[in-house]
Short mmCIF file of C-alpha atoms and ligand atoms in Angstrom, two decimals:
data_model
loop_
_atom_site.label_atom_id
_atom_site.label_comp_id
_atom_site.label_asym_id
_atom_site.label_seq_id
_atom_site.Cartn_x
_atom_site.Cartn_y
_atom_site.Cartn_z
CA MET A 1 89.04 95.51 116.44
CA ARG A 2 87.06 92.37 117.16
CA LEU A 3 87.77 91.19 113.61
CA ILE A 4 91.49 91.56 114.15
CA VAL A 5 91.33 89.53 117.35
CA ILE A 6 89.36 86.81 115.57
CA ALA A 7 91.81 86.82 112.68
CA VAL A 8 94.76 86.40 115.04
CA LEU A 9 92.97 83.56 116.84
CA VAL A 10 92.24 81.86 113.53
CA CYS A 11 95.93 82.09 112.70
CA PHE A 12 96.86 80.25 115.89
CA ILE A 13 94.07 77.71 115.92
CA ALA A 14 94.05 76.73 112.27
CA GLY A 15 97.77 77.12 111.80
CA PHE A 16 97.26 79.34 108.78
CA GLU A 17 100.29 81.12 107.47
CA CYS A 18 99.28 84.57 108.64
CA ARG A 19 102.56 86.04 107.62
CA GLU A 20 101.77 85.50 103.96
CA LEU A 21 101.14 88.30 101.51
CA LYS A 22 97.49 88.99 100.86
CA GLU A 23 95.90 89.52 97.47
CA ALA A 24 94.56 93.08 97.44
CA PHE A 25 93.48 93.33 93.80
CA THR A 26 93.31 90.79 90.98
CA TRP A 27 92.65 91.03 87.27
CA SER A 28 92.08 88.50 84.52
CA ARG A 29 92.33 91.29 81.96
CA ILE A 30 93.02 94.99 82.31
CA SER A 31 90.31 97.49 81.44
CA TYR A 32 90.10 101.23 81.86
CA ALA A 33 87.48 103.38 83.49
CA GLY A 34 85.34 105.09 80.88
CA LEU A 35 86.63 103.02 77.98
CA GLY A 36 85.33 99.82 76.45
CA SER A 37 82.76 97.68 78.14
CA THR A 38 79.64 98.84 79.94
CA GLU A 39 80.97 97.27 83.12
CA SER A 40 84.00 99.50 83.10
CA ARG A 41 81.89 102.61 82.46
CA ASN A 42 79.81 101.69 85.44
CA GLY A 43 82.96 100.95 87.39
CA TYR A 44 84.27 104.35 86.51
CA GLN A 45 81.13 106.06 87.65
CA GLN A 46 81.13 104.23 90.96
CA GLU A 47 84.80 104.69 91.65
CA GLY A 48 85.68 108.02 90.21
CA ALA A 49 82.55 110.08 89.73
CA SER A 50 83.04 111.92 92.98
CA SER A 51 86.44 113.21 91.93
CA SER A 52 87.27 115.71 89.24
CA SER A 53 86.22 115.29 85.66
CA THR A 54 89.87 115.30 84.52
CA PHE A 55 89.74 111.51 84.77
CA LEU A 56 87.20 111.34 81.95
CA PHE A 57 88.10 109.78 78.64
CA PRO A 58 87.27 111.91 75.63
CA GLU A 59 84.32 110.96 73.45
CA SER A 60 86.68 109.58 70.78
CA GLY A 61 88.52 107.40 73.28
CA ASN A 62 88.28 104.32 71.12
CA ASP A 63 89.56 105.87 67.90
CA GLN A 64 90.99 102.99 65.89
CA ASN A 65 93.28 105.27 63.88
CA ASN A 66 95.17 106.07 67.03
CA PHE A 67 97.38 103.08 67.78
CA GLY A 68 98.13 104.09 71.34
CA GLY A 69 94.59 105.14 72.11
CA SER A 70 92.94 102.03 70.78
CA TYR A 71 92.36 99.28 73.31
CA ILE A 72 93.45 95.69 72.78
CA TYR A 73 93.04 94.03 76.15
CA GLU A 74 95.48 91.19 75.41
CA ASN A 75 98.31 93.73 75.15
CA ASN A 76 97.75 95.44 78.47
CA ILE A 77 100.19 93.85 80.93
CA PRO A 78 100.68 95.75 84.19
CA MET A 79 104.34 95.99 85.20
CA GLY A 80 104.41 98.34 88.18
CA ALA A 81 102.43 98.91 91.38
CA ASN A 82 102.94 101.49 94.07
CA ARG A 83 100.89 103.27 96.69
CA TRP A 84 100.34 106.79 97.95
CA LYS A 85 97.63 107.25 100.57
CA ASP A 86 94.36 105.98 99.05
CA LYS A 87 95.69 105.54 95.51
CA LEU A 88 97.25 102.35 94.19
CA PHE A 89 99.21 103.20 91.05
CA VAL A 90 99.38 100.64 88.27
CA THR A 91 101.59 101.19 85.23
CA VAL A 92 101.13 99.56 81.84
CA PRO A 93 104.12 100.19 79.55
CA ARG A 94 103.48 100.38 75.81
CA ARG A 95 105.17 97.14 74.79
CA ARG A 96 102.50 96.45 72.20
CA VAL A 97 99.86 98.51 70.42
CA GLY A 98 96.50 99.03 72.08
CA VAL A 99 97.50 100.40 75.48
CA PRO A 100 95.18 103.36 76.05
CA SER A 101 96.87 104.73 79.18
CA THR A 102 100.30 104.01 80.71
CA LEU A 103 100.01 105.63 84.20
CA ASN A 104 96.89 104.73 86.16
CA PHE A 105 95.51 104.10 89.61
CA VAL A 106 92.68 102.42 91.46
CA TRP A 107 91.23 103.56 94.76
CA MET A 108 92.52 101.52 97.68
CA ASN A 109 89.08 101.71 99.29
CA SER A 110 87.38 100.22 96.25
CA THR A 111 84.69 97.75 97.24
CA GLU A 112 85.40 95.79 94.04
CA ARG A 113 88.59 93.75 94.18
CA HIS A 114 88.59 91.84 90.88
CA ASN A 115 88.92 93.41 87.43
CA VAL A 116 88.64 96.95 88.80
CA PRO A 117 89.06 99.29 85.81
CA LEU A 118 92.21 101.42 85.91
CA ILE A 119 91.77 105.18 86.06
CA PRO A 120 94.31 107.19 83.99
CA TYR A 121 96.49 109.45 86.17
CA PRO A 122 96.70 112.42 86.42
CA ASN A 123 94.23 112.48 83.54
CA TRP A 124 93.32 110.72 80.36
CA ARG A 125 94.61 113.41 77.98
CA ILE A 126 98.24 113.24 79.09
CA ASN A 127 98.24 109.44 78.85
CA GLN A 128 96.89 109.36 75.34
CA PHE A 129 99.30 108.47 72.64
CA ASP A 130 98.66 109.52 69.09
CA PRO A 131 100.89 110.62 66.23
CA THR A 132 99.78 114.23 66.52
CA ARG A 133 100.32 114.10 70.22
CA GLU A 134 100.90 116.95 72.61
CA PRO A 135 104.62 117.08 73.38
CA ASP A 136 104.04 116.53 77.11
CA ASN A 137 102.06 113.31 76.74
CA PHE A 138 103.38 110.15 78.40
CA VAL A 139 104.67 107.52 76.00
CA SER A 140 105.55 104.47 78.13
CA ILE A 141 106.15 104.06 81.87
CA TYR A 142 107.28 100.82 83.54
CA ARG A 143 107.37 101.63 87.24
CA THR A 144 106.99 104.51 89.68
CA ALA A 145 108.62 105.72 92.89
CA VAL A 146 106.78 107.58 95.66
CA ASP A 147 108.95 109.81 97.85
CA ALA A 148 108.66 111.24 101.36
CA CYS A 149 107.68 114.63 99.87
CA ASP A 150 104.41 113.44 98.27
CA ARG A 151 105.90 113.23 94.79
CA LEU A 152 105.52 110.50 92.19
CA TRP A 153 108.65 109.91 90.08
CA MET A 154 108.85 107.94 86.87
CA VAL A 155 110.90 107.48 83.74
CA ASP A 156 109.06 107.78 80.46
CA THR A 157 111.12 105.53 78.20
CA GLY A 158 109.82 107.44 75.15
CA LEU A 159 109.74 104.14 73.33
CA ILE A 160 106.84 102.21 71.80
CA GLU A 161 108.11 98.63 72.00
CA THR A 162 106.38 96.42 69.50
CA PRO A 163 108.25 93.19 68.75
CA GLY A 164 110.64 93.75 65.87
CA ASN A 165 109.61 97.39 65.54
CA ASN A 166 110.63 99.64 68.38
CA THR A 167 109.67 103.23 67.67
CA ARG A 168 111.44 106.00 69.53
CA VAL A 169 108.93 108.79 70.00
CA LEU A 170 110.97 110.86 72.46
CA PRO A 171 114.29 110.59 74.29
CA ALA A 172 113.86 109.07 77.76
CA ARG A 173 112.86 111.61 80.38
CA ILE A 174 112.17 111.86 84.07
CA ILE A 175 108.69 113.02 85.09
CA ILE A 176 107.78 114.15 88.59
CA ILE A 177 104.17 114.72 89.71
CA ASP A 178 103.04 116.51 92.88
CA LEU A 179 100.60 114.01 94.36
CA ASN A 180 98.74 116.68 96.33
CA THR A 181 97.92 118.77 93.26
CA ASP A 182 98.09 116.05 90.53
CA LYS A 183 100.34 118.40 88.51
CA VAL A 184 103.51 117.54 86.61
CA ILE A 185 106.12 119.64 88.41
CA ARG A 186 109.20 118.67 86.47
CA GLN A 187 110.25 117.00 83.25
CA TYR A 188 113.89 116.33 82.56
CA THR A 189 115.13 114.79 79.34
CA LEU A 190 118.14 112.57 79.91
CA LYS A 191 121.29 113.56 78.09
CA PRO A 192 122.65 111.41 75.25
CA SER A 193 125.65 110.66 77.49
CA ASP A 194 123.36 109.21 80.21
CA VAL A 195 122.14 106.36 78.02
CA VAL A 196 123.30 103.93 75.34
CA PRO A 197 121.30 102.96 72.23
CA HIS A 198 119.92 99.78 73.85
CA SER A 199 119.17 101.23 77.30
CA THR A 200 116.11 99.98 79.21
CA LEU A 201 115.11 102.25 82.09
CA ALA A 202 112.43 100.18 83.77
CA ASN A 203 112.91 100.90 87.48
CA LEU A 204 113.96 103.70 89.82
CA ALA A 205 114.54 104.71 93.45
CA VAL A 206 114.48 108.18 95.05
CA ASP A 207 116.98 109.24 97.70
CA VAL A 208 115.48 112.03 99.82
CA THR A 209 114.18 112.75 103.30
CA ALA A 210 111.03 114.68 104.21
CA ASN A 211 113.20 117.54 105.47
CA THR A 212 115.38 117.83 102.37
CA CYS A 213 112.87 117.66 99.51
CA ASP A 214 114.93 119.94 97.29
CA ARG A 215 118.05 117.77 97.68
CA ALA A 216 116.68 114.64 96.04
CA PHE A 217 118.60 112.17 93.89
CA LEU A 218 117.03 109.64 91.54
CA TYR A 219 118.79 106.36 90.70
CA ILE A 220 117.78 104.59 87.49
CA PRO A 221 119.25 101.16 86.75
CA ASP A 222 119.77 100.44 83.06
CA LEU A 223 119.12 96.71 82.80
CA SER A 224 120.16 96.23 79.19
CA GLY A 225 122.74 99.01 78.95
CA TYR A 226 124.44 97.74 82.16
CA GLY A 227 124.82 101.07 83.94
CA LEU A 228 123.22 103.37 86.48
CA VAL A 229 121.83 106.81 85.68
CA VAL A 230 121.84 109.37 88.51
CA TYR A 231 119.68 112.52 88.47
CA ASP A 232 120.43 115.37 90.87
CA PHE A 233 117.13 117.21 91.46
CA HIS A 234 118.70 120.35 92.95
CA GLU A 235 121.33 120.79 90.25
CA ASN A 236 118.91 119.54 87.56
CA ASP A 237 121.76 117.48 86.14
CA SER A 238 122.42 113.81 85.42
CA TRP A 239 125.28 111.38 84.80
CA ARG A 240 125.96 107.74 84.09
CA VAL A 241 127.84 105.41 86.43
CA ARG A 242 129.73 102.47 84.95
CA HIS A 243 130.87 99.37 86.83
CA ASN A 244 131.26 95.69 85.99
CA PHE A 245 128.85 94.78 88.81
CA PHE A 246 126.01 96.22 86.67
CA PHE A 247 126.43 93.49 84.05
CA VAL A 248 124.68 90.15 83.56
CA GLU A 249 126.33 87.33 85.50
CA SER A 250 126.96 85.01 82.61
CA LEU A 251 126.37 81.75 84.52
CA HIS A 252 122.93 82.79 85.78
CA GLY A 253 120.85 83.60 82.70
CA ASP A 254 118.62 80.51 82.73
CA PHE A 255 115.03 81.01 83.83
CA ASN A 256 112.14 78.58 84.26
CA VAL A 257 108.91 80.42 85.07
CA GLY A 258 105.29 79.41 84.59
CA GLY A 259 106.28 76.39 82.47
CA GLN A 260 108.48 78.51 80.16
CA ARG A 261 112.22 77.97 79.93
CA PHE A 262 114.18 80.88 78.56
CA HIS A 263 117.52 82.66 78.70
CA TRP A 264 117.75 86.31 79.70
CA ASN A 265 120.72 88.64 79.96
CA ASP A 266 119.25 91.44 82.08
CA GLY A 267 121.81 93.26 84.18
CA VAL A 268 121.24 95.68 87.05
CA PHE A 269 117.50 95.58 87.65
CA SER A 270 116.65 97.46 90.79
CA VAL A 271 118.32 99.43 93.55
CA ALA A 272 117.20 99.56 97.19
CA LEU A 273 118.30 102.16 99.70
CA SER A 274 119.08 101.73 103.40
CA GLY A 275 118.18 104.33 105.99
CA VAL A 276 120.60 107.23 106.40
CA ASN A 277 123.91 106.03 107.87
CA PRO A 278 125.87 108.04 110.48
CA ASP A 279 127.92 109.63 107.67
CA GLY A 280 124.75 111.14 106.17
CA PHE A 281 124.64 108.80 103.17
CA ARG A 282 122.70 105.62 102.45
CA THR A 283 123.85 102.20 101.36
CA MET A 284 122.56 101.31 97.89
CA TYR A 285 121.94 97.57 97.40
CA PHE A 286 121.64 96.37 93.82
CA HIS A 287 121.71 93.17 91.78
CA SER A 288 121.44 91.98 88.22
CA MET A 289 118.29 90.12 87.22
CA ALA A 290 120.42 87.39 85.63
CA GLY A 291 122.64 86.98 88.66
CA VAL A 292 122.82 85.76 92.26
CA HIS A 293 124.99 88.37 93.97
CA ILE A 294 123.81 91.43 95.88
CA PHE A 295 126.22 94.33 95.64
CA SER A 296 126.42 97.56 97.58
CA VAL A 297 127.85 101.05 97.23
CA SER A 298 127.51 104.17 99.36
CA THR A 299 125.37 106.91 97.87
CA ARG A 300 128.35 109.16 98.77
CA VAL A 301 129.98 107.72 95.64
CA VAL A 302 127.12 107.82 93.16
CA ARG A 303 125.80 111.25 94.25
CA ASP A 304 129.15 112.90 93.61
CA ARG A 305 129.48 113.37 89.89
CA GLY A 306 133.28 113.31 90.06
CA LEU A 307 133.48 110.14 92.16
CA ALA A 308 130.63 108.49 90.29
CA THR A 309 132.19 108.84 86.85
CA ARG A 310 135.76 107.83 87.71
CA SER A 311 137.08 105.08 85.50
CA ASN A 312 138.48 103.19 88.51
CA HIS A 313 136.17 102.80 91.49
CA GLU A 314 138.81 100.98 93.54
CA SER A 315 136.98 99.17 96.37
CA ASP A 316 133.97 101.49 96.67
CA PHE A 317 131.65 98.84 95.19
CA LYS A 318 131.30 95.78 97.42
CA ILE A 319 129.82 92.28 97.34
CA ALA A 320 127.09 92.28 100.00
CA ALA A 321 125.94 88.69 99.48
CA GLU A 322 126.32 85.69 97.22
CA ARG A 323 123.14 83.66 97.10
CA ALA A 324 122.39 80.18 95.86
CA GLY A 325 121.67 79.36 92.22
CA GLY A 326 118.04 79.96 91.26
CA SER A 327 117.74 83.12 93.36
CA GLN A 328 117.46 85.45 90.37
CA THR A 329 115.59 88.56 91.43
CA SER A 330 113.61 91.21 89.58
CA ALA A 331 112.45 94.06 91.80
CA SER A 332 113.67 94.62 95.35
CA ASP A 333 113.05 97.23 98.01
CA LEU A 334 114.18 97.88 101.56
CA HIS A 335 112.07 98.73 104.62
CA GLN A 336 114.39 101.29 106.13
CA PRO A 337 113.26 101.21 109.81
CA SER A 338 113.84 97.45 110.10
CA GLY A 339 116.54 96.87 107.48
CA VAL A 340 114.52 94.17 105.71
CA LEU A 341 115.39 93.86 102.02
CA PHE A 342 112.57 92.21 100.05
CA LEU A 343 113.50 90.28 96.90
CA SER A 344 111.19 89.13 94.08
CA LEU A 345 112.47 85.62 93.34
CA VAL A 346 111.18 85.18 89.80
CA ASN A 347 112.60 81.67 89.37
CA GLN A 348 110.89 80.46 92.54
CA ASN A 349 107.45 82.15 92.32
CA ALA A 350 108.34 83.61 95.68
CA ILE A 351 109.22 86.69 97.69
CA GLY A 352 112.37 86.42 99.75
CA CYS A 353 113.89 88.59 102.44
CA TRP A 354 117.21 89.41 104.04
CA ASN A 355 117.65 91.74 106.97
CA VAL A 356 120.74 93.68 105.90
CA ASN A 357 121.67 94.07 109.58
CA ASN A 358 122.25 90.31 109.64
CA ASN A 359 125.29 88.78 108.05
CA ALA A 360 124.94 87.29 104.60
CA ARG A 361 124.94 83.61 105.56
CA SER A 362 122.38 81.56 103.63
CA GLU A 363 120.22 80.88 106.71
CA ASN A 364 119.54 84.62 106.89
CA PHE A 365 117.89 84.56 103.46
CA ASP A 366 114.32 83.49 104.01
CA ILE A 367 111.13 83.06 101.99
CA ILE A 368 108.08 85.00 103.12
CA HIS A 369 105.66 83.79 100.47
CA LYS A 370 105.74 81.19 97.71
CA ASP A 371 102.91 80.16 95.41
CA ASP A 372 103.52 78.25 92.20
CA GLN A 373 100.00 78.99 90.92
CA LYS A 374 99.32 82.55 91.95
CA LEU A 375 102.68 84.28 92.40
CA ILE A 376 104.05 83.68 88.90
CA TYR A 377 106.57 86.35 87.97
CA PRO A 378 106.64 88.87 90.80
CA CYS A 379 107.50 91.84 88.63
CA ASP A 380 107.39 94.85 90.94
CA LEU A 381 107.94 95.20 94.66
CA LYS A 382 107.70 98.42 96.63
CA VAL A 383 107.76 99.33 100.28
CA TYR A 384 105.33 102.13 101.10
CA GLN A 385 105.55 103.25 104.73
CA ASP A 386 105.21 99.96 106.69
CA GLU A 387 103.66 97.94 103.85
CA VAL A 388 105.15 95.77 101.18
CA ILE A 389 103.39 95.83 97.81
CA VAL A 390 104.00 93.18 95.15
CA LEU A 391 102.70 92.94 91.59
CA SER A 392 102.82 89.55 89.87
CA ASN A 393 101.91 89.37 86.18
CA THR A 394 102.68 85.92 84.71
CA MET A 395 104.73 87.72 82.04
CA PRO A 396 106.79 84.81 80.66
CA VAL A 397 103.54 83.10 79.68
CA PHE A 398 102.50 86.30 77.88
CA LEU A 399 105.86 86.52 76.11
CA PHE A 400 106.48 82.89 75.18
CA ALA A 401 103.02 81.26 75.16
CA ARG A 402 99.48 82.59 75.61
CA LEU A 403 97.74 83.96 78.64
CA ASN A 404 94.23 82.74 79.32
CA TYR A 405 92.37 86.01 79.82
CA ASP A 406 89.51 84.27 81.58
CA GLU A 407 91.82 83.29 84.45
CA THR A 408 93.37 85.63 86.97
CA ASN A 409 96.73 86.71 85.52
CA PHE A 410 97.63 89.87 87.39
CA ARG A 411 97.70 90.34 91.14
CA VAL A 412 98.66 93.08 93.56
CA TRP A 413 99.62 91.70 96.96
CA ILE A 414 99.87 93.88 100.06
CA SER A 415 100.99 93.04 103.56
CA LYS A 416 102.30 94.85 106.59
CA VAL A 417 106.06 94.42 106.76
CA SER A 418 105.84 93.11 110.34
CA ASP A 419 103.32 90.44 109.26
CA ALA A 420 105.32 89.54 106.15
CA VAL A 421 108.52 88.76 108.06
CA ARG A 422 106.96 87.16 111.16
CA ASP A 423 108.71 83.89 112.05
CA THR A 424 111.42 84.41 109.44
CA SER A 425 115.09 85.05 110.00
CA CYS A 426 114.48 88.57 108.70
CA ALA A 427 112.38 89.50 111.75
CA ALA A 428 115.17 89.05 114.23
CA MET A 429 118.32 91.05 113.90
CA HIS A 430 121.45 89.00 114.51
CA ARG A 431 124.40 91.30 115.01
CA LYS A 432 127.34 90.54 112.79
CA PRO A 433 130.05 88.92 114.88
CA ALA A 434 132.72 91.59 115.12
CA GLY A 435 136.35 90.82 114.46
CA ARG A 436 136.16 87.02 114.79
CA TYR A 437 137.96 86.33 111.54
C1 LIG B 1 87.39 106.19 98.18
O1 LIG B 1 88.22 107.30 98.46
C2 LIG B 1 88.04 108.39 97.57
C3 LIG B 1 89.07 109.46 97.89
O2 LIG B 1 89.29 109.61 99.24
C4 LIG B 1 86.62 108.92 97.69
O3 LIG B 1 86.43 109.99 96.77
C5 LIG B 1 85.66 107.78 97.36
O4 LIG B 1 84.33 108.21 97.58
C6 LIG B 1 85.93 106.57 98.22
N1 LIG B 1 85.13 105.45 97.72
C7 LIG B 1 84.51 104.58 98.51
C8 LIG B 1 83.81 103.46 97.83
O5 LIG B 1 84.54 104.69 99.72
C1 LIG B 2 106.44 100.36 63.05
O1 LIG B 2 105.60 101.06 63.96
C2 LIG B 2 105.22 102.34 63.49
C3 LIG B 2 104.40 103.00 64.56
O2 LIG B 2 105.01 102.81 65.77
C4 LIG B 2 104.43 102.25 62.18
O3 LIG B 2 104.13 103.54 61.74
C5 LIG B 2 105.26 101.49 61.18
O4 LIG B 2 104.50 101.28 60.01
C6 LIG B 2 105.73 100.15 61.74
N1 LIG B 2 106.62 99.50 60.80
C7 LIG B 2 106.53 98.22 60.50
C8 LIG B 2 107.55 97.69 59.55
O5 LIG B 2 105.69 97.50 60.99
C1 LIG B 3 116.35 121.30 83.83
O1 LIG B 3 117.18 121.20 82.69
C2 LIG B 3 116.48 121.11 81.47
C3 LIG B 3 117.48 120.98 80.35
O2 LIG B 3 118.54 120.18 80.71
C4 LIG B 3 115.60 122.30 81.25
O3 LIG B 3 114.85 122.13 80.08
C5 LIG B 3 114.66 122.48 82.41
O4 LIG B 3 113.93 123.68 82.28
C6 LIG B 3 115.45 122.53 83.72
N1 LIG B 3 114.52 122.55 84.83
C7 LIG B 3 114.72 123.28 85.90
C8 LIG B 3 113.68 123.20 86.96
O5 LIG B 3 115.70 124.00 86.04
#
């Protein structure tokens, strides 16, 4: 308590930006508990020894004949971060060889904060990739969603992505884990009609309340196939939604990040859900990565297979906001109690916000944190309860130049939502003027 009081005083006296995001964990290179260096073995024993032995790597964990199981630290780039209670999940998709485990976590209470080894979740065996693999094993996971029913949702892309040689191991499938038992409770392979040959299913959002756990819907944006896949948990069925708003905005494909200039054509990248509206449905906000608009649609439309797959959506899809050039956004998420939509502004090394209860004038789009050295390529952003969690991973430097693995490259930032938006236009709710024009 006294510490908090002192911290608040320091904020006032020294004029520090207390609203900024705080670095919770940092890595210069990713290692895994129980694999590789002596430090990580020790790290494993300190961090995980008290929990069950299912987190152990097998004796042959560094088998060089096993291209997924071998460990090449340069190829381990974390892409997703999310939280459930005392676990911080960190995903490492298999975009190169040498990724030993794709779904992992670290303990939030870890006393180490730098280069903490990742612990495979729910165990090492299911994360191992090898050619004689068990059929249930995870192939490659980009990001995760945590729902109000203590479940962890993810899409296993089924794809080993090595440059110039993508290998499809399995069709893409949805995996759901019960976080209280650490058991996979459902696997659902997407239908051929849900995807296109060049689909990329790198993000997801779950639509459910704690009282309706069996009535969940999962929304999966397809950033390179330019569509949205919907999974109905109760019916155990899925469909694909098509709309021009899911495409790349052709004038906004230029990026300049971490000293790299490049052109991307990523379409719909993430979806963020409002709280439940009076009609019982949510508003889904979405945007293309190469784009500046934010669009919206009611989940009433996408949850109804008939409505969702109509060829003419009439005016059901709306423009929620048109932002300035340079506001290209990767991940986004919405804090439902306050209406704050957080936006990862990859071209600005910044996290932005907009309170969706405010009108979409430019002064209502604010920056909560910007750092041209440390916040390069905010790649995932999740709201967990009243916290915002950001992962930045310097990825364009990895893709187009070389990372220096002796410097800090990967960071997970965590802040309370109320701290993050303090003194921004997102903190105050300005009612939309009704019926003026
Ligand atoms: C962190 O939390 C986990 C699970 O609650 C516990 O097993 C572990 O001992 C804790 N570690 C430390 C360093 O407090
Ligand atoms: C492509 O990758 C697979 C394993 O994913 C490997 O067996 C194959 O030899 C590779 N092909 C080329 C041309 O590199
Ligand atoms: C869901 O459907 C798939 C096939 O589409 C099936 O393999 C699986 O068993 C079903 N799961 C449940 C819980 O009904």
